[in-house]
Coordinates of C-alpha atoms (C1' of nucleotides) in Angstrom, one line a residue:
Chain D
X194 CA 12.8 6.7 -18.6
X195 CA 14.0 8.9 -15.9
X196 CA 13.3 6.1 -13.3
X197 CA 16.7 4.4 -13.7
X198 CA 17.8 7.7 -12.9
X199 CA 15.7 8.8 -10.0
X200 CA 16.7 5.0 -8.6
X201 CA 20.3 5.8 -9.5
X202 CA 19.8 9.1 -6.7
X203 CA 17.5 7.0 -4.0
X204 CA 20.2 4.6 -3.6
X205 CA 23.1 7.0 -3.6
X206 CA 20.8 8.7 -0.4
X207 CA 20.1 5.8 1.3
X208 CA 23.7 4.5 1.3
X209 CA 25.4 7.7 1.9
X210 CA 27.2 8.0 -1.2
X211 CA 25.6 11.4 -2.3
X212 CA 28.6 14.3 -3.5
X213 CA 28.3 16.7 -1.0
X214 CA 28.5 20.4 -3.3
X215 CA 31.4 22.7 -1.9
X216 CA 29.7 26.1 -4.0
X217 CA 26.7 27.9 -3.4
X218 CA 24.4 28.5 0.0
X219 CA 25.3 25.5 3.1
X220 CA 21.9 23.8 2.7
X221 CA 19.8 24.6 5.6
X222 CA 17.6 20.7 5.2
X223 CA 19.3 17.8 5.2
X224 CA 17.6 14.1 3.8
X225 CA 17.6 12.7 6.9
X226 CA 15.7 15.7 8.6
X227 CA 13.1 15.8 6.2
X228 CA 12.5 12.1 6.7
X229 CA 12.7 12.2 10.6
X230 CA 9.8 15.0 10.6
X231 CA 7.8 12.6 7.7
X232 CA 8.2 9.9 10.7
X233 CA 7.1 12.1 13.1
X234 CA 4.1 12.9 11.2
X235 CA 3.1 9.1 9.7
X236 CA 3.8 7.8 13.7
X237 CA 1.3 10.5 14.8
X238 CA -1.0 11.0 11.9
X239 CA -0.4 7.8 9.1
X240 CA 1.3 7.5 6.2
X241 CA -1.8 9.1 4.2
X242 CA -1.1 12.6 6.1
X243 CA 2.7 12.8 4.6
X244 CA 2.4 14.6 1.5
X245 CA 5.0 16.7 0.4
X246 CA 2.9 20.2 1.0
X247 CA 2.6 19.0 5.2
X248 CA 6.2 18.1 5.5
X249 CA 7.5 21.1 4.0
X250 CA 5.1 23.1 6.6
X251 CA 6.3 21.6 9.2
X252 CA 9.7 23.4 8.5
X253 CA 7.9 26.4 7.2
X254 CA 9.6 25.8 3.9
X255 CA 8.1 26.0 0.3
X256 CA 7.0 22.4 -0.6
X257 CA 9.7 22.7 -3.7
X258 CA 12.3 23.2 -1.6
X259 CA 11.8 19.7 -0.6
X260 CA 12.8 18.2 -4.1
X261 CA 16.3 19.8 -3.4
X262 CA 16.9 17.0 -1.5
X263 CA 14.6 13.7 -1.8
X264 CA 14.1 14.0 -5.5
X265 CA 10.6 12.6 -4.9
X266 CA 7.9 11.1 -2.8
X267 CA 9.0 7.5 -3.4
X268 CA 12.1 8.3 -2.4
X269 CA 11.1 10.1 0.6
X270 CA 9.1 6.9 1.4
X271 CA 12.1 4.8 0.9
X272 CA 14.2 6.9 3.1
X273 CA 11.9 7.3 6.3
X274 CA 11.7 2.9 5.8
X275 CA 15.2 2.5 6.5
X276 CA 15.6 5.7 8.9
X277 CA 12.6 3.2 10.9
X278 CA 14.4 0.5 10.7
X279 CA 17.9 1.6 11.9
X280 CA 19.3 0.1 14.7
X281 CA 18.4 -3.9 14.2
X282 CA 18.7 -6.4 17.3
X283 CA 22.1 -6.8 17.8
X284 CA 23.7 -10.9 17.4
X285 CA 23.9 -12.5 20.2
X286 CA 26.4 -14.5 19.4
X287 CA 26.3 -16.8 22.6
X288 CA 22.5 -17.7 22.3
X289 CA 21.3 -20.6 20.0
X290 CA 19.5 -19.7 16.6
X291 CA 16.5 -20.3 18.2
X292 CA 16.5 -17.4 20.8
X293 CA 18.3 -15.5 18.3
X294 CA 15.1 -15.8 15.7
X295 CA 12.7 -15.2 18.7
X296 CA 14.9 -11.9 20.0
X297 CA 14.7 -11.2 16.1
X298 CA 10.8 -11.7 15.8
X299 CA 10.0 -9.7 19.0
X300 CA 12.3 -6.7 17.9
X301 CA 10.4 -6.6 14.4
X302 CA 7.3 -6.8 15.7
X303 CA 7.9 -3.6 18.3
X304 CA 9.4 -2.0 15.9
X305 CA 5.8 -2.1 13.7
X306 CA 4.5 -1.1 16.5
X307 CA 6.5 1.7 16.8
X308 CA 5.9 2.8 13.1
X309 CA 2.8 1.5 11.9
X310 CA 2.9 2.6 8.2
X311 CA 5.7 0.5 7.6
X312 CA 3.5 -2.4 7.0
X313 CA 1.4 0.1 4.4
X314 CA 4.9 1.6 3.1
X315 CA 6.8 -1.5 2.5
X316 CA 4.4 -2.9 0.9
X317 CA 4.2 -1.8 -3.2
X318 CA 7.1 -3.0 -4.9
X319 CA 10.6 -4.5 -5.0
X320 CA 12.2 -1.3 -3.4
X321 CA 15.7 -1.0 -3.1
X322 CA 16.7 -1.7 0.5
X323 CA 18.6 0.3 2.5
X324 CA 21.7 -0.3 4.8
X325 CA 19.3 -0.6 8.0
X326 CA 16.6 -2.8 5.6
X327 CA 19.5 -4.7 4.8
X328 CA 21.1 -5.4 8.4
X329 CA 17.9 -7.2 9.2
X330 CA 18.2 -9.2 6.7
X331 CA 22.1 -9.8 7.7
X332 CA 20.9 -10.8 11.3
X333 CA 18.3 -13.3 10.5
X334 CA 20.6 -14.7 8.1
X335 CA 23.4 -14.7 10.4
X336 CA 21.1 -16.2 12.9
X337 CA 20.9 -19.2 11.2
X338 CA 24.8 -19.3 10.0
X339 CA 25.0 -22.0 12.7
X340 CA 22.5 -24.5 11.0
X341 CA 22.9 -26.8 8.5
X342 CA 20.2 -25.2 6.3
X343 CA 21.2 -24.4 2.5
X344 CA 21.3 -21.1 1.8
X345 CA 18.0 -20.6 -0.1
X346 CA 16.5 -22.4 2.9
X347 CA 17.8 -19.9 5.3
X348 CA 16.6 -17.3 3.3
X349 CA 13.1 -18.8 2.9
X350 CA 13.4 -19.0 6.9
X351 CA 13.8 -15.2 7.3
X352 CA 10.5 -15.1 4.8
X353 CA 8.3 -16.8 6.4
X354 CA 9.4 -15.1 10.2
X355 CA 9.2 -11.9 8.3
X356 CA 5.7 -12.6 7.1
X357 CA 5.0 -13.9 10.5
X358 CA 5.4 -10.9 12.1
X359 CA 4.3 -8.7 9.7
X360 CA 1.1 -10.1 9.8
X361 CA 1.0 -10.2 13.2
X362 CA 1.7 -6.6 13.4
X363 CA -1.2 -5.5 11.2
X364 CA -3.7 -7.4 13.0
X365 CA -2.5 -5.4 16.4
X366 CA -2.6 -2.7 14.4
X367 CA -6.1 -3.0 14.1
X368 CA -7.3 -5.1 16.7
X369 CA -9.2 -2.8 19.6
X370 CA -11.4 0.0 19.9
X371 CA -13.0 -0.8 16.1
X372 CA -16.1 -1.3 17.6
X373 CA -17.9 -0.4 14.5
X374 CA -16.1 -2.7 13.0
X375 CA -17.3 -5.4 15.4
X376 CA -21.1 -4.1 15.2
X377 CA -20.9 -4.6 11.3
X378 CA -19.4 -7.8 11.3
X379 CA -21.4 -9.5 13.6
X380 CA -24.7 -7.7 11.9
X381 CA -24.0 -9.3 9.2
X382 CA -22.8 -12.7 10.3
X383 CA -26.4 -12.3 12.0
X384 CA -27.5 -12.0 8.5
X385 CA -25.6 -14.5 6.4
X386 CA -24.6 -16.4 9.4
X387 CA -26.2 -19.8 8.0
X388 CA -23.7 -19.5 4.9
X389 CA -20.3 -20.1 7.3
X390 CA -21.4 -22.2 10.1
X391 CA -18.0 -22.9 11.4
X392 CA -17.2 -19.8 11.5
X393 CA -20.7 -19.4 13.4
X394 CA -20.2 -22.0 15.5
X395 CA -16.5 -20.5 16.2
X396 CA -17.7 -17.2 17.3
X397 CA -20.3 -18.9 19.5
X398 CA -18.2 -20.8 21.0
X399 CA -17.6 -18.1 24.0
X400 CA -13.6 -18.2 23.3
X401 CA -13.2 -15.4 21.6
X402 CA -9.8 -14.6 19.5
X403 CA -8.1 -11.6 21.1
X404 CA -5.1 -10.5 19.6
X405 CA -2.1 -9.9 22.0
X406 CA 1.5 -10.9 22.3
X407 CA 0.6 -14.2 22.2
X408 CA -0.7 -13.9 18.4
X409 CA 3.2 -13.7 17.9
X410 CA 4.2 -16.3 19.9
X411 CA 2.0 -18.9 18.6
X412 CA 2.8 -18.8 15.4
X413 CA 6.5 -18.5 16.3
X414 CA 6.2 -21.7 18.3
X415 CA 4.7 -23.1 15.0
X416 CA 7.5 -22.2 12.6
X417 CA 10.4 -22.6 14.7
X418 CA 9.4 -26.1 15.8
X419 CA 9.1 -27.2 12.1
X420 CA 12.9 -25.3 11.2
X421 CA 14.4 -27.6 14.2
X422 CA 12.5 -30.6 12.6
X423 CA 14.1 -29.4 9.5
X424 CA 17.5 -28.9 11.0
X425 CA 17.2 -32.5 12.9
X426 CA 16.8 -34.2 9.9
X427 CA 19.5 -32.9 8.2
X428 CA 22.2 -33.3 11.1
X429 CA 21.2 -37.1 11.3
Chain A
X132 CA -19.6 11.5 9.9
X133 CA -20.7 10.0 6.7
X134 CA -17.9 6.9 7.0
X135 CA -21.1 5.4 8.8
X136 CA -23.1 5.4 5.8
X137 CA -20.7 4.7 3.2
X138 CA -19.6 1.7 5.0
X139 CA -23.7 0.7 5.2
X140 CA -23.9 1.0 1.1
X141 CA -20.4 -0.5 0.9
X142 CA -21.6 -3.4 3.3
X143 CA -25.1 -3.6 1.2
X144 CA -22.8 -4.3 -2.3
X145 CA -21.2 -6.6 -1.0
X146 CA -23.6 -8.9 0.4
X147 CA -26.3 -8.5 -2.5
X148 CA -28.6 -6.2 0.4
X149 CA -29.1 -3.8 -2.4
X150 CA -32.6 -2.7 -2.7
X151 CA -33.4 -2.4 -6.7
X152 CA -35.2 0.5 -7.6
X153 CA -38.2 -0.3 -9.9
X154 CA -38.8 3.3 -11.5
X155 CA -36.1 5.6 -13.5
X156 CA -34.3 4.3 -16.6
X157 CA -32.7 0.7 -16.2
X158 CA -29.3 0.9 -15.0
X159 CA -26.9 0.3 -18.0
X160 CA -24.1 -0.7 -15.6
X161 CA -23.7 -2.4 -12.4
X162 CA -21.8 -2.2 -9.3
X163 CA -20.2 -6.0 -10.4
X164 CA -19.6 -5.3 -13.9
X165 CA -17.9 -1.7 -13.3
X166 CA -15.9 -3.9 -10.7
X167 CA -14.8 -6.4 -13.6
X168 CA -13.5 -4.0 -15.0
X169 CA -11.4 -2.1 -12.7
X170 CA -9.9 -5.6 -12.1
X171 CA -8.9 -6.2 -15.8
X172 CA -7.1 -2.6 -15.7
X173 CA -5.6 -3.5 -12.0
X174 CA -4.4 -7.3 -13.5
X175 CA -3.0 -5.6 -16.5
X176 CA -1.4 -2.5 -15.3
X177 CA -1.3 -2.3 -11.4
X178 CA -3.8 -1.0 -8.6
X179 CA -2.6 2.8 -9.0
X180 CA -3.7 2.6 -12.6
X181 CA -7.0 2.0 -11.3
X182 CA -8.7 5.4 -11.0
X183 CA -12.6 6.7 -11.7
X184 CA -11.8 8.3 -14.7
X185 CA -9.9 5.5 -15.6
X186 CA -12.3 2.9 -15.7
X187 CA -15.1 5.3 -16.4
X188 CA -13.6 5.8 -19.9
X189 CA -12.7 2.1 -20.4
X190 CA -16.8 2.0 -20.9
X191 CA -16.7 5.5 -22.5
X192 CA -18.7 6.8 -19.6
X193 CA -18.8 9.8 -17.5
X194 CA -16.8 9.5 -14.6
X195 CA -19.4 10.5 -12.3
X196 CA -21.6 8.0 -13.6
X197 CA -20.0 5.9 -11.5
X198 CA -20.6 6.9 -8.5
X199 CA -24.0 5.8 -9.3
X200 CA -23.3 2.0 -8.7
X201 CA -19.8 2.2 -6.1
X202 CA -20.6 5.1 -4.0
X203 CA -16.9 5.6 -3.8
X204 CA -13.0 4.6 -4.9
X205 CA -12.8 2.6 -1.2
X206 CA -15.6 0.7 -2.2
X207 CA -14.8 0.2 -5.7
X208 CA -11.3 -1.9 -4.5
X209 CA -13.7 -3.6 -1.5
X210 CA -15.6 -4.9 -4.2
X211 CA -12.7 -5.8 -6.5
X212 CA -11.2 -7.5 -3.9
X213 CA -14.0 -9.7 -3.0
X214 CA -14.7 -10.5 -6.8
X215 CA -11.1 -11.6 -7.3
X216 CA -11.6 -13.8 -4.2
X217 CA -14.9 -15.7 -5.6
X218 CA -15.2 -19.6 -6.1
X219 CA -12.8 -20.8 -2.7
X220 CA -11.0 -23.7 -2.6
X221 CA -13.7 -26.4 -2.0
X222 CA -13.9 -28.4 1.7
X223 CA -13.1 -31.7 0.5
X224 CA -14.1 -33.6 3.7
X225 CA -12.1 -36.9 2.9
X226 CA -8.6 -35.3 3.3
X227 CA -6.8 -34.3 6.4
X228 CA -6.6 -31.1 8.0
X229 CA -2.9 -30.9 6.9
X230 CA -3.4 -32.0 2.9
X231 CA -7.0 -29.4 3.0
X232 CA -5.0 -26.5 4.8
X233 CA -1.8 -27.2 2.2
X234 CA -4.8 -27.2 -1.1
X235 CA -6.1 -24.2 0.2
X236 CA -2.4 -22.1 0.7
X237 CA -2.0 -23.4 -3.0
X238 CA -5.1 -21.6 -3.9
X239 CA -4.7 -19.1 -2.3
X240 CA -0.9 -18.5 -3.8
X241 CA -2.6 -19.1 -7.4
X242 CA -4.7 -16.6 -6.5
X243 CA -2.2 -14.2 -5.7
X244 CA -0.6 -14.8 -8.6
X245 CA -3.3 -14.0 -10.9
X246 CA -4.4 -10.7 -9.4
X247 CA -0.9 -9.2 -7.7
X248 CA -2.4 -5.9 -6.3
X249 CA -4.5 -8.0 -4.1
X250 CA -1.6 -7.7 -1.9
X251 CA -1.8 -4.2 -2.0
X252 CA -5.7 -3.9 -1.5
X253 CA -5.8 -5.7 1.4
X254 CA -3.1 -3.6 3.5
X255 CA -5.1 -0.5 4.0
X256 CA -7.1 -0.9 7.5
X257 CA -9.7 -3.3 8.6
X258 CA -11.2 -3.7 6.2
X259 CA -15.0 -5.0 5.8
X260 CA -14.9 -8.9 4.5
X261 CA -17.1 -9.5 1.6
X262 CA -18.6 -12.8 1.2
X263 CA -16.4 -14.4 -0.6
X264 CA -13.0 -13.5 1.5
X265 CA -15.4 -14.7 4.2
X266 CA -15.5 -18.0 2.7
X267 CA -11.7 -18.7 2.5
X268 CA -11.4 -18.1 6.0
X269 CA -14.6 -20.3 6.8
X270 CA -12.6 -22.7 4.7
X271 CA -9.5 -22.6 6.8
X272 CA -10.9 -23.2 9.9
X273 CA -13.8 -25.8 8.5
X274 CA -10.0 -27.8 7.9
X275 CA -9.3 -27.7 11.2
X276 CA -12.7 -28.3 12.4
X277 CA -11.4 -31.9 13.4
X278 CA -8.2 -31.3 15.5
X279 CA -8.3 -30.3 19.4
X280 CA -6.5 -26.9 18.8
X281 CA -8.9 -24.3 20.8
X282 CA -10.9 -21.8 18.5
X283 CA -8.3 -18.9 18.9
X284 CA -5.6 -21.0 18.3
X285 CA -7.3 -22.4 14.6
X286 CA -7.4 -18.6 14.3
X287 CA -4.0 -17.7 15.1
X288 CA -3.0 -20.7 12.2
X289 CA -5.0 -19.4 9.9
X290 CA -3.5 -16.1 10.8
X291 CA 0.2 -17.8 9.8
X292 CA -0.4 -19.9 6.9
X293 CA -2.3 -16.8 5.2
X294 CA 0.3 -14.8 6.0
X295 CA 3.4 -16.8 4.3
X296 CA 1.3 -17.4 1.2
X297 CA 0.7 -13.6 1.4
X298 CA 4.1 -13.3 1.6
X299 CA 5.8 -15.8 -0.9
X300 CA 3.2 -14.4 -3.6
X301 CA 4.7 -10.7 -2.7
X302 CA 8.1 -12.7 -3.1
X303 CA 7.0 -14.3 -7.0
X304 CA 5.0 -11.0 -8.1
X305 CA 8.7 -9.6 -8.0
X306 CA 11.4 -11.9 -8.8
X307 CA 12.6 -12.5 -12.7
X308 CA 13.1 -9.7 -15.0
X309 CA 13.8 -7.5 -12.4
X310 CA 16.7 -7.0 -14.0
X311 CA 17.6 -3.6 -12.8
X312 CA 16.8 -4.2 -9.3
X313 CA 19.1 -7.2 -9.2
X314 CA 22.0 -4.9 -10.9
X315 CA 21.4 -2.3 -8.1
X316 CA 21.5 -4.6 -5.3
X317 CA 24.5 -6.1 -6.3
X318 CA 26.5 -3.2 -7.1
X319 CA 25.1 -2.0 -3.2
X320 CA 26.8 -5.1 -1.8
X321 CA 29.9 -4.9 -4.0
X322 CA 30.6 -1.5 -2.6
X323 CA 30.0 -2.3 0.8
X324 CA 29.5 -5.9 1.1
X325 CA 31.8 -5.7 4.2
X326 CA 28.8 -4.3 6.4
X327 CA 27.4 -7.5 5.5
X328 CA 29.8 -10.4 6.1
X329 CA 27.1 -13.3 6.1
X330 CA 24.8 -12.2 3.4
X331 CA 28.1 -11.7 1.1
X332 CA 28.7 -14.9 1.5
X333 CA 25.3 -16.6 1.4
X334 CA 25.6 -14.5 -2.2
X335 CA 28.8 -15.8 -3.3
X336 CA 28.3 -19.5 -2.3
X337 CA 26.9 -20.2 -5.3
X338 CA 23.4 -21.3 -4.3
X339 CA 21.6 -18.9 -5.5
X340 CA 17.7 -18.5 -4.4
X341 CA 15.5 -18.3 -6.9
X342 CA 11.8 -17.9 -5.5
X343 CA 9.4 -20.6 -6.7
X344 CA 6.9 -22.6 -5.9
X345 CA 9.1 -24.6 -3.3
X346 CA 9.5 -21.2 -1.5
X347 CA 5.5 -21.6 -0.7
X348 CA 6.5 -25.4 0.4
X349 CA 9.1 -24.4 2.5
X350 CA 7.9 -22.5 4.8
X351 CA 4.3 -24.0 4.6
X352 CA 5.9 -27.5 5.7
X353 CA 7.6 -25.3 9.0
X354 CA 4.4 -24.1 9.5
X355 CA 2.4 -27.6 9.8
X356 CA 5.0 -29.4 11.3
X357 CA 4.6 -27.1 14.3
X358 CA 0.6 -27.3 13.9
X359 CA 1.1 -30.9 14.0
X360 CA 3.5 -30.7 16.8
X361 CA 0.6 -28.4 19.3
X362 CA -1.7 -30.7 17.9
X363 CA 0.1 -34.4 18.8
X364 CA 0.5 -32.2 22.7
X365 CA -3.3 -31.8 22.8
X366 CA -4.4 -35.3 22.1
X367 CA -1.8 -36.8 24.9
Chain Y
dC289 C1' -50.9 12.5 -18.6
dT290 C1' -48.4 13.9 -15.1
dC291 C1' -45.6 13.3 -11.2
dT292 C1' -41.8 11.3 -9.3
dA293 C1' -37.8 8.5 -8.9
dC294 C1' -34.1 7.5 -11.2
dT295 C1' -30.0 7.7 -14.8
dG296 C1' -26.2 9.9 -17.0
dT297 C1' -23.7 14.6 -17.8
dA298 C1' -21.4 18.9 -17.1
dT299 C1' -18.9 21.8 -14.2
dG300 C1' -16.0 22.9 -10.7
dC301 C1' -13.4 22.6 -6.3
dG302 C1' -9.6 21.2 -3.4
dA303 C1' -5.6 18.4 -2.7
dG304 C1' -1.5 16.4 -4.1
dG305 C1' 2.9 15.6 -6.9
dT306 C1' 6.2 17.9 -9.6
dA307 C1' 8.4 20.6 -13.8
dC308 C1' 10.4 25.0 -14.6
dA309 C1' 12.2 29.4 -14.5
dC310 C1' 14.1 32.8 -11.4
dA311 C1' 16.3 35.5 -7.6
dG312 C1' 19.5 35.3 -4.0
dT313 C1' 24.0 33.3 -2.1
dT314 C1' 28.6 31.5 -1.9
dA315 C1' 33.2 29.3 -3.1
dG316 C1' 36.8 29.0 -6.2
dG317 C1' 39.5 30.6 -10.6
dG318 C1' 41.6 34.3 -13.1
Chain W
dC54 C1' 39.6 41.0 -5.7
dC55 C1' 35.9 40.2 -8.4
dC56 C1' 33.5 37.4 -11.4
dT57 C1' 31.4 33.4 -12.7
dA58 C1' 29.7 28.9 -12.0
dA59 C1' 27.3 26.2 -8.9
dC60 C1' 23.9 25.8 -5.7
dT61 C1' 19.7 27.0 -2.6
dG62 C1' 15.0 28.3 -1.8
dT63 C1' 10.7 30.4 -4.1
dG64 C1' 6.7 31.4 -7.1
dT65 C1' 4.0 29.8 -10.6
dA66 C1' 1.8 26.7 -13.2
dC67 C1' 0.1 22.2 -14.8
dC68 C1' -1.7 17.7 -14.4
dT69 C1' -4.3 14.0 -12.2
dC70 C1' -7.5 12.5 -9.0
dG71 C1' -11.5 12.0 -5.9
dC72 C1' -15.7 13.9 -5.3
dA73 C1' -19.8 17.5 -4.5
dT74 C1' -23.5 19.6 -6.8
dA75 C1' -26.7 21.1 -10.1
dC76 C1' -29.0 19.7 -14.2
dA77 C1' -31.3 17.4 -18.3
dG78 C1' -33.4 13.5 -19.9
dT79 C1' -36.2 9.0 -19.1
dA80 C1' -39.5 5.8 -17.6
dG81 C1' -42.6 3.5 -14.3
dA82 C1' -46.7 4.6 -11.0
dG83 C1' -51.1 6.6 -10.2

DNA sequence: CTCTACTGTATGCGAGGTACACAGTTAGGG
DNA sequence: CCCTAACTGTGTACCTCGCATACAGTAGAG
């Protein structure tokens, strides 16, 4: 299969270690331009409108001429994830791993914010991760470096913040203005209403559940406390 | 536009509002049946092998013909998804909130497990809930019906604990016999493992993470321990 | 018996990803 | 100095997919 192949190429892009050709024409398109215009377009328009015909129109290219240089949609993907991700929160080396995780959290979560289709990109398989993907990773973890954790619990830490604000993100994503949405949901809770009565009683209840910064921080509060129970009992 | 509509019939499917014609030839198919169907090919060989054609000819039917029962692709996978989700964990109103809310992740993980590209159904927008996704989240919060957190705050937990089993299943539909993926990775890090000082050695301490069922427990434990944290604060 | 609603089919369009062959361009070797 | 190999961008073509539309066959209602 060509795919060990294709991977072979992804990960020589990502990670810089692509020959750079001394013959022939100076190529006019670089990787990393063709990405940065594919962010421009998912930011703007979603991850649906990048297809290889739109980017290449944007430069006022061929589409083919694309496959010079990201051998592929996938990889194109791959490359405008770790493009989005460059620049991770920096370790603060003087704050406790607490603050560190929450500094951690809030940068994640902006930076879904900032790139919405990352939560739709990342999400298919086990794709290799990039140097930026990986310096995430390499923060949370280093976060931690302090604690008395194990190391598969310090990784299962940076999971389950990870998922945290992942999920947190796409609920932002979506939360406001769907007000058809709204209309259909409540129709039919009007409907079936009888079949879910907490849920009834819930939305009744004249509290309702707005999503906001505070989605994060709830759930932060929530996780952290139970990693310093964790760390407590293993310093004792 | 039309999305109006569609999301009417979709909505109709879903909660059995479907009026049955009485004249015409009986229907041969149905909208739950096709649905089984594209959830066998999804189980078996991934959401993207899913396609019209695809399950059309698994009944050695016309493509089109299907468009008879599921109105479209979107509301083929809003179906599949809700299917997969039948029969919810059961309220079992002798336990706790903490041992109902850890049953339910476990379903929900199981879940997960048996139908992967569930995580990859439910990413796409907001999407309309079907009965039975209704019903886990009824679940959730029937389990926390008892404790004095407010109603968006039972919202925001369900929010977490969904989110890390969402999130450990993504972890377990890709570890073991990713053979090639670990190879890649590692070679990454062996060439330039100095970029990352604390993940090198996290990888060389020997402890290596393997993903499992503790990974779920893990984080799930850090996740009630805070819940019971806000909750022990409410009741003082 | 006929009309009408309904089912399954046949055909075709447009969009998207990509393989392939080709023309134009440029650096190094003889 | 030029020629050849390597490389870039293009044109064309093919496949798959979602879906619109028009049509033929079928069966209940009156």
């Amino acid at each position: 299969m060509t795919a060990a192949g294709d991977n072979q190429r992804t990960v020589a892009l990502l990670w810089g270690e692509a020959i750079t050709p001394t013959r022939g024409p100076k190529p006019t398109l670089s990787a990393a331009r063709i990405a940065r215009t594919a962010i421009d377009i998912a930011d703007t328009e979603g991850l649906a409108a990048v297809s290889m015909q739109r980017v290449a129109a944007s430069f006022e290219y061929t589409t083919m001429s694309l496959y010079r240089y990201v051998g592929g949609k996938a990889a194109l993907v791959e490359l405008m994830v770790d493009i989005a991700l460059e620049s991770p929160p920096a370790p603060d080396a003087s704050a406790d791993w607490r603050a560190r995780l929450e500094t951690w959290a809030q940068a994640g979560l902006e930076r879904y914010r900032r790139h919405p289709w990352l939560l739709g990109a990342a999400t298919a398989e086990h794709r290799v991760m990039g140097p930026h993907e990986l310096s995430w990773l390499e923060a949370a973890l280093d976060a931690l470096s302090g604690t008395p954790l194990t190391v598969p619990e310090k990784h299962d830490a940076f999971l389950v913040i990870n998922g945290h604000v992942r999920n947190v993100a796409q609920e932002l994503a979506h939360s406001g203005g769907d007000a058809e949405w709204n209309a259909t949901m409540s129709g039919i809770l009007d409907r079936h209403g009888d079949r879910f009565p907490t849920l009834t009683a819930a939305l009744s209840s004249g509290e309702h559940h707005t999503v906001g910064a505070d989605s994060l921080q709830f759930g932060l509060a929530c996780i952290l406390d139970g990693l310093a129970a964790q760390i407590a009992r293993r310093q004792r």
